[in-house]
């Protein structure tokens, strides 16, 4: 399984935590018809679909971008000891998968300079913190964490009415430790790293663009989950906060990067997860990099 890619003056590492069947595909993408799914099984299975169970297959991972200036972590995945009562393979887990993948990339937690959370769902903020003597503390001792200010405000208001585990254990401890930077979703960190607004899945979701002088690589976050959404960008994911906006965002994103040299690094596509966007009829496909 390929996990490292070199592009210009940067190196990109996939930090994979889990990859497996997740939940019924037709529930996960509620506007996908059984007929359309059947018409696409020849290329979708087995990597992106488990025919035996009917489940969508997803990868749960982070990315580290090594630029000439910094090591940037894009999304921090699921984490350990976190409360996910409806996700048995995530709930209170204590495995070493993510940390071993980070080590395999030649990195430790002290090497991360910035953590960028594309949005604040639990499987994208989990390793922000770790449990130490009963307290949630920042996992990356030298890092600044970038959250969208609008996204943070949205989830904080919900949290005040109905407490959310991921805000309690993976976001507020970063705020309280004064390690967070609340930014706009078009924020530029430096000449290599900048954010791009991609709302719809959540109110102020952003993608991360990397490269000096242009988008050499782009990290999608959750603007797309499954390869079948590339072929049919109108397919919504069940928890998109604004489905119409999510569809527009997805199609605009794919139009922007279609048939370019930009390396598209998806968060949930099956391995190798990374490739170049090509047109496919009225939709698109990701042409994976070779192993």
CSV table of C-alpha atoms in Angstrom, one decimal, residues 17 29 31 48 84 96 162 192 210 220 233 237 263:
chain,number,residue,atom,x,y,z
A,17,UNK,CA,-5.9,4.6,11.0
A,29,UNK,CA,-25.6,8.0,0.3
A,31,UNK,CA,-30.0,9.6,-3.0
A,48,UNK,CA,-15.0,1.0,-2.4
A,84,UNK,CA,-18.2,7.0,19.9
A,96,UNK,CA,-1.4,2.0,18.0
A,162,UNK,CA,-26.6,19.3,23.5
A,192,UNK,CA,3.0,26.8,0.5
A,210,UNK,CA,-0.5,23.0,-1.0
A,220,UNK,CA,-10.5,17.2,0.2
A,233,UNK,CA,-21.5,14.6,-7.9
A,237,UNK,CA,-23.9,12.1,2.1
A,263,UNK,CA,-2.6,15.7,-6.9
